[in-house]
PDB file of C-alpha atoms in Angstrom:
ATOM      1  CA  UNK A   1      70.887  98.260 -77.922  1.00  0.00           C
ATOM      2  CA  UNK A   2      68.471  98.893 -75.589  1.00  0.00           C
ATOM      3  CA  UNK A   3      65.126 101.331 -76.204  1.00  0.00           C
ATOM      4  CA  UNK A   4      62.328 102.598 -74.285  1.00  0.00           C
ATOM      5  CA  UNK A   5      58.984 102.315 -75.335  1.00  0.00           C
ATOM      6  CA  UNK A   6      59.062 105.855 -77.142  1.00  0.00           C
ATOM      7  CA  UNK A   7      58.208 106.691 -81.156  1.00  0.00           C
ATOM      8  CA  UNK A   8      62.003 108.551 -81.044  1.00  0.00           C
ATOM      9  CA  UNK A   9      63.560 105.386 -79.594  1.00  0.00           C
ATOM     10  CA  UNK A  10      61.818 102.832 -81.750  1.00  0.00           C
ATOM     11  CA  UNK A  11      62.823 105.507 -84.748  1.00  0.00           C
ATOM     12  CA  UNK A  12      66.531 104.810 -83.334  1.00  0.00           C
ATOM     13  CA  UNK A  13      66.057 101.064 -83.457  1.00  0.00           C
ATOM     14  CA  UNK A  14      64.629 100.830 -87.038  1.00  0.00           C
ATOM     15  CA  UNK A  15      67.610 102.990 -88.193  1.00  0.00           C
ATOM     16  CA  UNK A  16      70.302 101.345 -86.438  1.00  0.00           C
ATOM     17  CA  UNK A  17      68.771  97.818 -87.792  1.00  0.00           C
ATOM     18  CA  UNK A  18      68.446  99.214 -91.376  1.00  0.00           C
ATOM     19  CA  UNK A  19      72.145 100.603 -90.955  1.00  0.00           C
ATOM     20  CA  UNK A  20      73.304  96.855 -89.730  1.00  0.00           C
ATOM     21  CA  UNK A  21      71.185  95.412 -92.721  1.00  0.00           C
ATOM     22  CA  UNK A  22      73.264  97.697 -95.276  1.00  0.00           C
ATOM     23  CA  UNK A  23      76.368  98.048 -93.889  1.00  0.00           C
ATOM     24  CA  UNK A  24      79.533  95.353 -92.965  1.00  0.00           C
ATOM     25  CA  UNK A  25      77.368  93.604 -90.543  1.00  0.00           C
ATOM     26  CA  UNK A  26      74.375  92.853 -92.960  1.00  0.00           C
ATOM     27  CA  UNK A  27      75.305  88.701 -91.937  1.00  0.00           C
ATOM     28  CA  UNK A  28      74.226  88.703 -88.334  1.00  0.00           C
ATOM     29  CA  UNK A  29      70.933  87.920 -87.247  1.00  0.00           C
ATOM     30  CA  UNK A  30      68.375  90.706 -86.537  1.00  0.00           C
ATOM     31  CA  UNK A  31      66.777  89.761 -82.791  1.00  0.00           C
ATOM     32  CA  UNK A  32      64.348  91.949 -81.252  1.00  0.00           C
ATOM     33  CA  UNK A  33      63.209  90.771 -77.873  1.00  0.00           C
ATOM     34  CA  UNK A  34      60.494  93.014 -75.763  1.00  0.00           C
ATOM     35  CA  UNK A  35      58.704  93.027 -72.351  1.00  0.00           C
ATOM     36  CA  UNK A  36      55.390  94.305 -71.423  1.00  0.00           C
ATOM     37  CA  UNK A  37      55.558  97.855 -73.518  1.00  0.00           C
ATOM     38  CA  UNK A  38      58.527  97.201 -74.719  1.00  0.00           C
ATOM     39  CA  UNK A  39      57.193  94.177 -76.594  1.00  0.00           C
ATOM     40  CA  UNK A  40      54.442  96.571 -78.182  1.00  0.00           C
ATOM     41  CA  UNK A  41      57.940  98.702 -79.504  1.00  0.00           C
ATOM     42  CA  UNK A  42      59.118  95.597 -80.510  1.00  0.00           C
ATOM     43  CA  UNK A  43      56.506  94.368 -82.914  1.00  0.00           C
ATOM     44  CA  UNK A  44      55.983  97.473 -84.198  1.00  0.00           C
ATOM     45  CA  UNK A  45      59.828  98.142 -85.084  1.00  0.00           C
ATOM     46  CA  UNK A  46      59.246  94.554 -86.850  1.00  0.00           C
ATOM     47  CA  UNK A  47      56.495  95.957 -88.499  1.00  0.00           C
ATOM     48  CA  UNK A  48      57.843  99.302 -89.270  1.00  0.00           C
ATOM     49  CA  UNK A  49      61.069  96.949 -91.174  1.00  0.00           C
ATOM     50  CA  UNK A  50      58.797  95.361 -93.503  1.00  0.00           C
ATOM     51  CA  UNK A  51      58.362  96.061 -97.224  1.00  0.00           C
ATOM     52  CA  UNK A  52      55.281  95.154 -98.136  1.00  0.00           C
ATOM     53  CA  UNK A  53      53.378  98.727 -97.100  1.00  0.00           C
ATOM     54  CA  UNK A  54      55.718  99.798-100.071  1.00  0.00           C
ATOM     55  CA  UNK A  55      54.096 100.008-103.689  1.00  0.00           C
ATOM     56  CA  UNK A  56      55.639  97.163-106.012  1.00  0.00           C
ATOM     57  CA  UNK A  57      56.880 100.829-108.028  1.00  0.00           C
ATOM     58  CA  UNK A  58      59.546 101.226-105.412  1.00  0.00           C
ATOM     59  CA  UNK A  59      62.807 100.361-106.709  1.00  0.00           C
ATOM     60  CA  UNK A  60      64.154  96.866-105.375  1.00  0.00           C
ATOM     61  CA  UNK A  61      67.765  98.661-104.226  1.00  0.00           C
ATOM     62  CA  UNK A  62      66.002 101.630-102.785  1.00  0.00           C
ATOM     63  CA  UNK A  63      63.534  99.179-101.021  1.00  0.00           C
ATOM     64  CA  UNK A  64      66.633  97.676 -99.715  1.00  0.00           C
ATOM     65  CA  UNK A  65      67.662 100.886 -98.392  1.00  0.00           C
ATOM     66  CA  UNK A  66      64.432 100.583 -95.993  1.00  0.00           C
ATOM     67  CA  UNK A  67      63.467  97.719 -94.998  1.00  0.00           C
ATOM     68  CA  UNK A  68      65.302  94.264 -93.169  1.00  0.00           C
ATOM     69  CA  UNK A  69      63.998  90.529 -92.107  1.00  0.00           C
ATOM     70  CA  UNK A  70      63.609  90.243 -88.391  1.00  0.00           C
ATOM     71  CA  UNK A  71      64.867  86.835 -87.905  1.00  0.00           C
ATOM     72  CA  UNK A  72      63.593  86.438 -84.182  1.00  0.00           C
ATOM     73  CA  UNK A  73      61.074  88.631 -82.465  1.00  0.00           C
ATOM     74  CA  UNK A  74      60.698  87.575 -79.098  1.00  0.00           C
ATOM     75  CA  UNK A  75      57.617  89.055 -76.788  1.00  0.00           C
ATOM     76  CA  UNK A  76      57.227  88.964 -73.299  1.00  0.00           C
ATOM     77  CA  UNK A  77      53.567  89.382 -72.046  1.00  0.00           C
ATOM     78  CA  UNK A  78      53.448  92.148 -74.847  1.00  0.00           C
ATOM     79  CA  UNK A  79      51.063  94.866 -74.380  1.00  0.00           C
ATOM     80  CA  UNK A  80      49.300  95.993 -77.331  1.00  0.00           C
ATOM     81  CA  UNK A  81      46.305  97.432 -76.110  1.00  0.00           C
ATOM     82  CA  UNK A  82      48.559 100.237 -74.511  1.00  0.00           C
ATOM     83  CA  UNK A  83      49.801 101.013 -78.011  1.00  0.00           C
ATOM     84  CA  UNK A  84      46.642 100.077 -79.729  1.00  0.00           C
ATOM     85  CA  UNK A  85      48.141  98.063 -82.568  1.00  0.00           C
ATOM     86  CA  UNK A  86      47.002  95.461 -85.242  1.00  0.00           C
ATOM     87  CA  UNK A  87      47.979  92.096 -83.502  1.00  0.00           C
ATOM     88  CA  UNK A  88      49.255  90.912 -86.630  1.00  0.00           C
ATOM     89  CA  UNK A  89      53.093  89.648 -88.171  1.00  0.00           C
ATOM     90  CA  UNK A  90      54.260  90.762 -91.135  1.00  0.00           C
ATOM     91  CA  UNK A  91      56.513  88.263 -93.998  1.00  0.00           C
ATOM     92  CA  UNK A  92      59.565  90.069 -92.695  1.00  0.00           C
ATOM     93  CA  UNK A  93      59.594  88.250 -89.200  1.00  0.00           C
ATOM     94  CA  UNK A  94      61.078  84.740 -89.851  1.00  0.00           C
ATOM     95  CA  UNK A  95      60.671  83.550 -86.262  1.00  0.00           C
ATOM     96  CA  UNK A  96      58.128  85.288 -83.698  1.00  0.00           C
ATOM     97  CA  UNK A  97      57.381  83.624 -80.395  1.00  0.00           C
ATOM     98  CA  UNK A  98      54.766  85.490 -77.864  1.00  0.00           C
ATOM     99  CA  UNK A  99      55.170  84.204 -74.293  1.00  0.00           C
ATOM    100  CA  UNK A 100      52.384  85.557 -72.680  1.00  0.00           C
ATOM    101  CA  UNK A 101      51.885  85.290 -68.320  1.00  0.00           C
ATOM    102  CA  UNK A 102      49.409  82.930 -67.119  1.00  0.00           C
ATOM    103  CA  UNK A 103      46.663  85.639 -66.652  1.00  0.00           C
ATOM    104  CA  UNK A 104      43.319  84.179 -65.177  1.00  0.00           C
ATOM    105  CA  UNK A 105      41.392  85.698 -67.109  1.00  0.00           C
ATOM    106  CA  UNK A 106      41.859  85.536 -71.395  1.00  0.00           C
ATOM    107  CA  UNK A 107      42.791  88.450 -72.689  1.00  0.00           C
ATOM    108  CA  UNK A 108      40.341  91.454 -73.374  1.00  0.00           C
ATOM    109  CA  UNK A 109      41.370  94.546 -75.336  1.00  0.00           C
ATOM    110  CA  UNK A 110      40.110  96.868 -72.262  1.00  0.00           C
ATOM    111  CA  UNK A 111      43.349  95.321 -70.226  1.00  0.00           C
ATOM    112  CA  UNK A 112      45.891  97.135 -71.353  1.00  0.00           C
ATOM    113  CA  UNK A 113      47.833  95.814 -68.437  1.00  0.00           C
ATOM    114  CA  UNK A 114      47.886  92.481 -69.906  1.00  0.00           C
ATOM    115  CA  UNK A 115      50.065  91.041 -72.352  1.00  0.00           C
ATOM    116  CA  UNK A 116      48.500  89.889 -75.277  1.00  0.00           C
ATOM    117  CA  UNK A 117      47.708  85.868 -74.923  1.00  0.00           C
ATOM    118  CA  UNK A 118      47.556  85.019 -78.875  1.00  0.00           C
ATOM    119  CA  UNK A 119      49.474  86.387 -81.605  1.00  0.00           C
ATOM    120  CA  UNK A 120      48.084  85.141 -84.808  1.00  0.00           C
ATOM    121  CA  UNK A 121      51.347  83.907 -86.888  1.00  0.00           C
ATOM    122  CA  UNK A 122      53.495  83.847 -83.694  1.00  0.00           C
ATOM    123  CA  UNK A 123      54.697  80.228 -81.885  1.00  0.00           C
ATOM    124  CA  UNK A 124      52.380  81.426 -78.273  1.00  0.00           C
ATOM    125  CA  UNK A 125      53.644  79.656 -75.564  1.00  0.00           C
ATOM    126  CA  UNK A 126      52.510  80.192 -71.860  1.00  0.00           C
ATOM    127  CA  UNK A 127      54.659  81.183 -69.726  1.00  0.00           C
ATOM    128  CA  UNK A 128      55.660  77.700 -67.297  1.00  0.00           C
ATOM    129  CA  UNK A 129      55.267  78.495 -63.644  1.00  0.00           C
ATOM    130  CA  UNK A 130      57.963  79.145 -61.361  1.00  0.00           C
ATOM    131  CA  UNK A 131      57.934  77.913 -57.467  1.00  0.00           C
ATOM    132  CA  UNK A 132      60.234  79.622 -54.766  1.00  0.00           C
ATOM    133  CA  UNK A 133      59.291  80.515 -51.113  1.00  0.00           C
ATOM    134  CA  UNK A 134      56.803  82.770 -50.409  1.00  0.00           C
ATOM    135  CA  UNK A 135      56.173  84.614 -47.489  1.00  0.00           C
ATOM    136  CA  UNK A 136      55.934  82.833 -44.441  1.00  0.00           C
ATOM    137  CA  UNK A 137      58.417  80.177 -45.889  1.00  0.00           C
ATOM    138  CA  UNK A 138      56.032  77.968 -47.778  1.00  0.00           C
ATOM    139  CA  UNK A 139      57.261  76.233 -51.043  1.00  0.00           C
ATOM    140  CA  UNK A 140      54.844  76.060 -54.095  1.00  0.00           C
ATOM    141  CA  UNK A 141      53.846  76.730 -57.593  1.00  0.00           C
ATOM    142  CA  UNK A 142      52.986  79.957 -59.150  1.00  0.00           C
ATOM    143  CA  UNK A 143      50.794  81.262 -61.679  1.00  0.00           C
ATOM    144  CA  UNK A 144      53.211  83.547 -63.926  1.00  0.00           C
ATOM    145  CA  UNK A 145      51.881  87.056 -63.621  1.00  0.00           C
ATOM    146  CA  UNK A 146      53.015  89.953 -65.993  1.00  0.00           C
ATOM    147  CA  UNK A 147      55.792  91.716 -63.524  1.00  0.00           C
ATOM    148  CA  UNK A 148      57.287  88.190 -62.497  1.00  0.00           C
ATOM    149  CA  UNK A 149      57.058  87.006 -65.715  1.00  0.00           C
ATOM    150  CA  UNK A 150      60.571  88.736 -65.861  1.00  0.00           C
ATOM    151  CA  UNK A 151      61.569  88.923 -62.439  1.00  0.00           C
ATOM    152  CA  UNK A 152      60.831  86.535 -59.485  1.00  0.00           C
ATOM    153  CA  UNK A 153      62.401  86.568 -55.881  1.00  0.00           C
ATOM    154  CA  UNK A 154      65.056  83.947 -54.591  1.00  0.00           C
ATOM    155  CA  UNK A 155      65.130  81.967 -51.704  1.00  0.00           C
ATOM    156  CA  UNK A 156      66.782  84.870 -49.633  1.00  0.00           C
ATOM    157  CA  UNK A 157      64.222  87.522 -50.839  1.00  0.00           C
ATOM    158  CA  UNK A 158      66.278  89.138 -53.394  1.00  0.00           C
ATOM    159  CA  UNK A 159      64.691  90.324 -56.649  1.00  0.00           C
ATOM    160  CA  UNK A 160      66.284  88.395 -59.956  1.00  0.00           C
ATOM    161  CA  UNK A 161      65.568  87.220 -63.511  1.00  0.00           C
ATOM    162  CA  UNK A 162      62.929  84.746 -64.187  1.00  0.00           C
ATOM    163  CA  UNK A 163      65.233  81.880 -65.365  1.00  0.00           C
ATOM    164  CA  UNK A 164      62.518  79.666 -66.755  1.00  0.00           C
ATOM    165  CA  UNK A 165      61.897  83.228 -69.049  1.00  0.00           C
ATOM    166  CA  UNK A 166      65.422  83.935 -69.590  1.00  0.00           C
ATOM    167  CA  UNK A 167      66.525  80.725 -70.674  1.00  0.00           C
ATOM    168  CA  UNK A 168      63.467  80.418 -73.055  1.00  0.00           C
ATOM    169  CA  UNK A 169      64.850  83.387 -74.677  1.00  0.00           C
ATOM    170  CA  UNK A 170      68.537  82.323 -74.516  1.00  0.00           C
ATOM    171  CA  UNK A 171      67.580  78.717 -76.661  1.00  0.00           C
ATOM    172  CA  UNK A 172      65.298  80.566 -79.030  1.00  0.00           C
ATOM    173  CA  UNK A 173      68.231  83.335 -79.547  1.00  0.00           C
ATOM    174  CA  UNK A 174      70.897  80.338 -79.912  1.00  0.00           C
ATOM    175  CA  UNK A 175      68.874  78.853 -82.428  1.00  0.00           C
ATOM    176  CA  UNK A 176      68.365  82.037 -84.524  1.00  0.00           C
ATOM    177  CA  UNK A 177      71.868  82.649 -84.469  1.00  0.00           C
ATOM    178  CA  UNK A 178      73.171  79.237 -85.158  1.00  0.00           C
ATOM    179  CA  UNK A 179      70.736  78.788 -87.674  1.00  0.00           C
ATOM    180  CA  UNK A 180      72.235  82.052 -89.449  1.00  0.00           C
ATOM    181  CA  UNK A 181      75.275  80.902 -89.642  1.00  0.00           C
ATOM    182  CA  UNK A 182      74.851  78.006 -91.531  1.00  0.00           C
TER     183      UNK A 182
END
């Protein structure tokens, strides 16, 4: 499914993974993958699926009822700031990986235009740079920035998916679901 960065759609993604968790489907992976403030949305549906803001009182099958294991969170250049959120993963997330845009400057909780560059329990990995043509025709390396950390332009102009980004998230999503069904 995909969700905007609202409270009503993250609502819609928490209850459609919760109805997946306890339903006929409970034996496929849970993968939530977010850009930019998306990725905020993303950690905090992962965060709003955990169990231990719960009182050890709760009844284990009733807990069941609301909460699920994320087995892959996957951020892209997540930003927090905008959403002001603990930077933290909870012991529901099995696998989180935070690829964060080669910013020049580290990040600083005053730029919330900036995805977040460390995400203490995550695997943070920095986004590899990309080379195409640039204007005027010249061939080179780029710093990934937080828009073409997602999309870049081709060699005729045209505006496509990053594929160093995209295939990063296609191994780490093969993984998690191989790894599920094993």
């Amino acid at each position: 499914m995909t969700l905007k960065n609202t409270q009503a759609d993250i609502e819609k993604a928490v209850a459609a993974i919760l109805a997946q968790e306890n339903g006929q489907d409970s034996g496929r992976p849970v993968i939530i993958i977010g850009h930019s403030w998306g990725g905020a949305a993303a950690l905090e549906t992962a965060q709003l699926l955990d169990d231990s803001s719960y009182p050890s009182t709760v009844d284990p099958e009733v807990l069941k009822q609301v909460t699920a294991n994320v087995d892959l969170l996957f951020l892209i250049d997540a930003e927090l700031g905008g959403r002001w959120m603990k930077r933290s993963l909870r012991d529901n997330v099995n696998t989180t990986v935070n690829l964060h845009a080669q910013t020049i400057f580290p990040d600083r909780w005053w730029n919330v235009q900036n995805g977040v560059d460390y995400l203490e329990g995550a695997q943070n990995i920095a986004a590899p740079k990309w080379s195409n043509f640039g204007t005027g025709g010249w061939f080179g390396w780029h710093r990934v920035g937080h828009n073409n950390i997602t999309t870049i332009r081709d060699y005729q102009g045209n505006v496509v998916p990053n594929p160093e980004t995209f295939n990063l998230v296609a191994d780490y999503a093969t993984q998690t679901i191989s790894a599920h069904h094993h």
